[in-house]
Each structure stands twice: as C-alpha cells, then as structure tokens.
PDB file of C-alpha atoms in Angstrom:
ATOM      1  CA  MET A   1      45.923   1.787  14.120  1.00 42.00           C
ATOM      2  CA  ILE A   2      43.895   1.692  17.335  1.00 47.00           C
ATOM      3  CA  ALA A   3      42.156   4.951  16.384  1.00 40.00           C
ATOM      4  CA  LYS A   4      41.156   3.489  13.011  1.00 44.00           C
ATOM      5  CA  LEU A   5      39.875   0.316  14.692  1.00 36.00           C
ATOM      6  CA  ALA A   6      37.851   2.391  17.175  1.00 35.00           C
ATOM      7  CA  ILE A   7      36.311   4.393  14.320  1.00 40.00           C
ATOM      8  CA  VAL A   8      35.351   1.201  12.457  1.00 36.00           C
ATOM      9  CA  VAL A   9      33.798  -0.319  15.608  1.00 35.00           C
ATOM     10  CA  LEU A  10      31.866   2.868  16.448  1.00 34.00           C
ATOM     11  CA  SER A  11      30.669   3.243  12.857  1.00 38.00           C
ATOM     12  CA  GLY A  12      29.405  -0.331  12.899  1.00 39.00           C
ATOM     13  CA  THR A  13      27.624   0.249  16.215  1.00 36.00           C
ATOM     14  CA  PHE A  14      25.868   3.394  14.957  1.00 36.00           C
ATOM     15  CA  ALA A  15      24.887   1.695  11.696  1.00 37.00           C
ATOM     16  CA  ALA A  16      23.383  -1.246  13.591  1.00 38.00           C
ATOM     17  CA  ALA A  17      21.441   1.117  15.871  1.00 38.00           C
ATOM     18  CA  ALA A  18      20.122   3.098  12.901  1.00 38.00           C
ATOM     19  CA  PHE A  19      19.126  -0.109  11.103  1.00 38.00           C
ATOM     20  CA  ALA A  20      17.281  -1.379  14.214  1.00 41.00           C
ATOM     21  CA  GLN A  21      15.292   1.860  14.467  1.00 44.00           C
ATOM     22  CA  THR A  22      14.196   1.757  10.827  1.00 49.00           C
ATOM     23  CA  SER A  23      12.988  -1.845  10.906  1.00 59.00           C
ATOM     24  CA  ASN A  24      10.137  -2.506   8.496  1.00 73.00           C
ATOM     25  CA  THR A  25       8.536  -5.094  10.760  1.00 83.00           C
ATOM     26  CA  PRO A  26       4.912  -4.029  11.308  1.00 88.00           C
ATOM     27  CA  PRO A  27       3.738  -3.757  14.923  1.00 90.00           C
ATOM     28  CA  ASP A  28       1.444  -6.328  16.500  1.00 90.00           C
ATOM     29  CA  VAL A  29      -1.968  -4.634  16.632  1.00 95.00           C
ATOM     30  CA  SER A  30      -3.808  -7.757  17.792  1.00 95.00           C
ATOM     31  CA  GLY A  31      -5.813  -7.559  20.982  1.00 96.00           C
ATOM     32  CA  SER A  32      -8.960  -6.224  22.557  1.00 97.00           C
ATOM     33  CA  TRP A  33      -8.746  -2.424  22.780  1.00 97.00           C
ATOM     34  CA  VAL A  34     -11.118  -0.328  24.944  1.00 97.00           C
ATOM     35  CA  ASN A  35     -11.747   3.377  24.299  1.00 96.00           C
ATOM     36  CA  ALA A  36     -10.125   5.381  27.105  1.00 93.00           C
ATOM     37  CA  ALA A  37     -12.987   7.931  27.078  1.00 93.00           C
ATOM     38  CA  ASN A  38     -15.897   5.463  26.656  1.00 92.00           C
ATOM     39  CA  SER A  39     -15.366   1.881  27.859  1.00 90.00           C
ATOM     40  CA  ALA A  40     -18.470   0.683  25.943  1.00 91.00           C
ATOM     41  CA  ASN A  41     -16.587   1.426  22.689  1.00 94.00           C
ATOM     42  CA  LYS A  42     -14.218  -1.441  21.877  1.00 96.00           C
ATOM     43  CA  ILE A  43     -12.130  -2.638  18.920  1.00 97.00           C
ATOM     44  CA  VAL A  44     -10.933  -6.242  18.640  1.00 97.00           C
ATOM     45  CA  LEU A  45      -8.128  -6.800  16.120  1.00 97.00           C
ATOM     46  CA  THR A  46      -6.936 -10.303  15.259  1.00 97.00           C
ATOM     47  CA  GLU A  47      -4.061 -10.697  12.805  1.00 95.00           C
ATOM     48  CA  LYS A  48      -3.369 -14.100  11.283  1.00 94.00           C
ATOM     49  CA  ASP A  49      -1.794 -15.335   8.047  1.00 93.00           C
ATOM     50  CA  GLY A  50      -1.524 -11.881   6.428  1.00 94.00           C
ATOM     51  CA  LYS A  51      -5.144 -10.989   7.195  1.00 96.00           C
ATOM     52  CA  LEU A  52      -6.761  -8.863   9.870  1.00 97.00           C
ATOM     53  CA  ARG A  53     -10.164  -9.415  11.442  1.00 96.00           C
ATOM     54  CA  VAL A  54     -11.675  -6.149  12.648  1.00 96.00           C
ATOM     55  CA  GLN A  55     -14.576  -6.127  15.090  1.00 95.00           C
ATOM     56  CA  GLU A  56     -15.970  -2.897  16.515  1.00 94.00           C
ATOM     57  CA  PHE A  57     -18.453  -2.643  19.358  1.00 94.00           C
ATOM     58  CA  ILE A  58     -20.293   0.564  20.240  1.00 91.00           C
ATOM     59  CA  SER A  59     -22.104  -0.968  23.207  1.00 86.00           C
ATOM     60  CA  GLY A  60     -22.921  -4.505  24.205  1.00 82.00           C
ATOM     61  CA  ASP A  61     -21.657  -7.752  22.727  1.00 85.00           C
ATOM     62  CA  LYS A  62     -22.934  -7.423  19.145  1.00 89.00           C
ATOM     63  CA  PRO A  63     -20.331  -5.926  16.780  1.00 90.00           C
ATOM     64  CA  VAL A  64     -21.395  -3.144  14.405  1.00 89.00           C
ATOM     65  CA  THR A  65     -18.334  -3.965  12.293  1.00 90.00           C
ATOM     66  CA  ASP A  66     -16.980  -7.458  11.716  1.00 92.00           C
ATOM     67  CA  TYR A  67     -14.808  -8.195   8.697  1.00 94.00           C
ATOM     68  CA  LEU A  68     -11.690 -10.063   7.583  1.00 95.00           C
ATOM     69  CA  CYS A  69      -9.426  -8.397   5.028  1.00 96.00           C
ATOM     70  CA  ALA A  70      -5.907  -8.996   3.658  1.00 97.00           C
ATOM     71  CA  LEU A  71      -3.178  -6.624   4.874  1.00 97.00           C
ATOM     72  CA  ASP A  72      -1.758  -6.032   1.388  1.00 96.00           C
ATOM     73  CA  GLY A  73      -3.891  -3.052   0.326  1.00 96.00           C
ATOM     74  CA  ARG A  74      -6.318  -5.061  -1.807  1.00 96.00           C
ATOM     75  CA  GLU A  75      -9.918  -3.930  -1.662  1.00 95.00           C
ATOM     76  CA  CYS A  76     -12.427  -6.013   0.342  1.00 95.00           C
ATOM     77  CA  ALA A  77     -16.203  -5.777   0.156  1.00 91.00           C
ATOM     78  CA  VAL A  78     -17.643  -5.728   3.692  1.00 89.00           C
ATOM     79  CA  LYS A  79     -20.772  -4.773   5.584  1.00 82.00           C
ATOM     80  CA  GLU A  80     -20.846  -2.404   8.520  1.00 81.00           C
ATOM     81  CA  ASP A  81     -24.036  -2.150  10.495  1.00 76.00           C
ATOM     82  CA  GLY A  82     -25.821  -3.740   7.500  1.00 79.00           C
ATOM     83  CA  ARG A  83     -24.421  -1.294   4.900  1.00 85.00           C
ATOM     84  CA  SER A  84     -22.006  -2.221   2.098  1.00 88.00           C
ATOM     85  CA  GLU A  85     -18.501  -0.758   2.180  1.00 93.00           C
ATOM     86  CA  LYS A  86     -15.141  -1.207   0.522  1.00 96.00           C
ATOM     87  CA  VAL A  87     -12.101  -1.467   2.774  1.00 97.00           C
ATOM     88  CA  MET A  88      -8.336  -1.569   2.211  1.00 97.00           C
ATOM     89  CA  LEU A  89      -5.813  -2.418   4.939  1.00 98.00           C
ATOM     90  CA  TYR A  90      -2.032  -2.097   4.846  1.00 97.00           C
ATOM     91  CA  PHE A  91       0.923  -1.122   7.000  1.00 96.00           C
ATOM     92  CA  ASN A  92       2.696   2.142   6.284  1.00 96.00           C
ATOM     93  CA  GLY A  93       5.806   1.790   8.430  1.00 94.00           C
ATOM     94  CA  PRO A  94       4.636   1.445  12.036  1.00 95.00           C
ATOM     95  CA  LYS A  95       1.039   2.459  11.290  1.00 96.00           C
ATOM     96  CA  LEU A  96      -1.840   0.259  10.229  1.00 97.00           C
ATOM     97  CA  VAL A  97      -3.872   2.153   7.625  1.00 98.00           C
ATOM     98  CA  GLU A  98      -7.513   1.462   6.848  1.00 97.00           C
ATOM     99  CA  ILE A  99      -9.289   3.219   4.002  1.00 97.00           C
ATOM    100  CA  LYS A 100     -13.037   2.751   4.115  1.00 95.00           C
ATOM    101  CA  GLU A 101     -15.415   3.831   1.356  1.00 94.00           C
ATOM    102  CA  ARG A 102     -19.174   3.927   1.852  1.00 88.00           C
ATOM    103  CA  GLY A 103     -21.122   5.493  -0.993  1.00 87.00           C
ATOM    104  CA  ASN A 104     -19.575   8.938  -1.581  1.00 87.00           C
ATOM    105  CA  ASP A 105     -17.805   9.077   1.807  1.00 91.00           C
ATOM    106  CA  THR A 106     -14.224   7.930   2.248  1.00 94.00           C
ATOM    107  CA  MET A 107     -12.461   7.735   5.616  1.00 95.00           C
ATOM    108  CA  LYS A 108      -8.827   6.964   6.395  1.00 97.00           C
ATOM    109  CA  ARG A 109      -7.945   5.604   9.814  1.00 97.00           C
ATOM    110  CA  ARG A 110      -4.388   5.252  11.064  1.00 98.00           C
ATOM    111  CA  PHE A 111      -3.783   2.889  13.978  1.00 98.00           C
ATOM    112  CA  THR A 112      -0.586   3.466  15.973  1.00 97.00           C
ATOM    113  CA  VAL A 113       0.509   1.165  18.814  1.00 96.00           C
ATOM    114  CA  SER A 114       2.569   2.761  21.590  1.00 96.00           C
ATOM    115  CA  ALA A 115       6.125   1.576  22.212  1.00 94.00           C
ATOM    116  CA  ASP A 116       5.002  -0.387  25.303  1.00 94.00           C
ATOM    117  CA  GLY A 117       2.123  -2.001  23.358  1.00 94.00           C
ATOM    118  CA  LYS A 118      -0.542  -0.856  25.847  1.00 96.00           C
ATOM    119  CA  THR A 119      -2.107   2.042  23.922  1.00 97.00           C
ATOM    120  CA  LEU A 120      -3.624   2.271  20.448  1.00 97.00           C
ATOM    121  CA  ASP A 121      -4.163   5.721  18.925  1.00 97.00           C
ATOM    122  CA  VAL A 122      -6.699   5.855  16.110  1.00 97.00           C
ATOM    123  CA  GLU A 123      -6.611   8.919  13.861  1.00 97.00           C
ATOM    124  CA  MET A 124      -9.691   9.340  11.674  1.00 96.00           C
ATOM    125  CA  VAL A 125      -9.164  11.547   8.632  1.00 96.00           C
ATOM    126  CA  PRO A 126     -12.116  12.099   6.295  1.00 94.00           C
ATOM    127  CA  LEU A 127     -11.028  12.092   2.644  1.00 93.00           C
ATOM    128  CA  SER A 128     -14.488  13.178   1.492  1.00 89.00           C
ATOM    129  CA  GLY A 129     -17.810  14.074   3.070  1.00 76.00           C
ATOM    130  CA  GLU A 130     -18.382  16.539   5.873  1.00 80.00           C
ATOM    131  CA  GLN A 131     -16.917  14.714   8.866  1.00 83.00           C
ATOM    132  CA  LYS A 132     -14.127  16.318  10.879  1.00 91.00           C
ATOM    133  CA  PRO A 133     -10.782  14.696  11.767  1.00 94.00           C
ATOM    134  CA  GLU A 134     -10.772  12.966  15.131  1.00 95.00           C
ATOM    135  CA  LYS A 135      -8.315  11.068  17.311  1.00 97.00           C
ATOM    136  CA  LEU A 136      -9.277   8.364  19.815  1.00 96.00           C
ATOM    137  CA  THR A 137      -7.099   6.535  22.309  1.00 97.00           C
ATOM    138  CA  PHE A 138      -7.706   2.903  23.237  1.00 97.00           C
ATOM    139  CA  GLN A 139      -6.155   0.902  26.077  1.00 97.00           C
ATOM    140  CA  LEU A 140      -5.195  -2.746  25.697  1.00 97.00           C
ATOM    141  CA  ALA A 141      -7.713  -4.785  27.693  1.00 94.00           C
ATOM    142  CA  THR A 142      -6.714  -8.247  26.488  1.00 86.00           C
ATOM    143  CA  PRO A 143      -3.678  -9.039  24.344  1.00 80.00           C
ATOM    144  CA  ALA A 144      -3.975 -11.500  21.476  1.00 73.00           C
ATOM    145  CA  ASN A 145      -2.539 -14.225  23.731  1.00 63.00           C
ATOM    146  CA  GLY A 146      -5.620 -13.897  25.964  1.00 57.00           C
ATOM    147  CA  LYS A 147      -3.816 -12.699  29.116  1.00 51.00           C
ATOM    148  CA  SER A 148      -5.122  -9.555  30.792  1.00 50.00           C
ATOM    149  CA  SER A 149      -2.859  -6.539  30.528  1.00 47.00           C
ATOM    150  CA  SER A 150      -1.586  -4.999  33.739  1.00 45.00           C
TER     151      SER A 150
END
C-alpha cells in the first residue's frame, strides 16, 4: 500500500514538473535592449494589450523603426526608415517571431529571452534575397518597469 502511494505521489510530482516546463506562457520581451557588440544599436520593445511596439535605433535618439503590431500573426503595414513594409508578430513557444517583408525581400527574426531575463538573442534568417543569417545578442539596459538592470 505504501509503495503504491509513493508511486502515485512521485508520478504526480513528475507530471507537475513536466507541465511547468512546457508552459505556453510567452516570455516578457519588454524593455530597452542594447547590442552587446555595439552600444549605439538599441531595440526598445513594449508589450501591452496583445500588441507590441518595436523601436530600433542604429545611433542617436531617432528610431529607424517604430511600429505597433498585434501579436497574433496578423499582417501590419509599417514604415522602416521611410520605406513601406509588411510585418507579422507572434510567439512560437518561448520565442517571439517577426516576419518582415520589404519588396521582394523577406526576413524572419526570432527573439529569445534568457532564463534570467537579462539577455535577448536575435536570430535573423533571410527567407529571400541575398542576406546571410546572423545572430545578435542584446543586454537588458532598462526593464519595462523603468528600473535599471544590475
């Protein structure tokens, strides 16, 4: 009897642990992220009410990209550096996926937040055109709550 009870308790514990690891809750990507290799390159992500505002800075305080798009995979018409683009945003498990189409070029970016929430890896995968895949790492400069990270 005790052996059966122990098996039931252990089975429940392992099932709960497995369920916790496969949670479908998307990560919080909000914050001001600075490129680890080039501090002039910054991404500011602000998530609110099922939408994400994306601002990208190459240098200075004027963003080259600034758009607001729903996180449900619907297409948004945006402008980047004065040029028209179509963008889709959605979460695929723990990754934020952005698909950006400009003319004949299509780029997929996957944003992955580290377990401690202090690093954002951005994989850029060209789906057309002649660009090469690239991966950038950003450090959290300011979380969405406005407090500096330490």
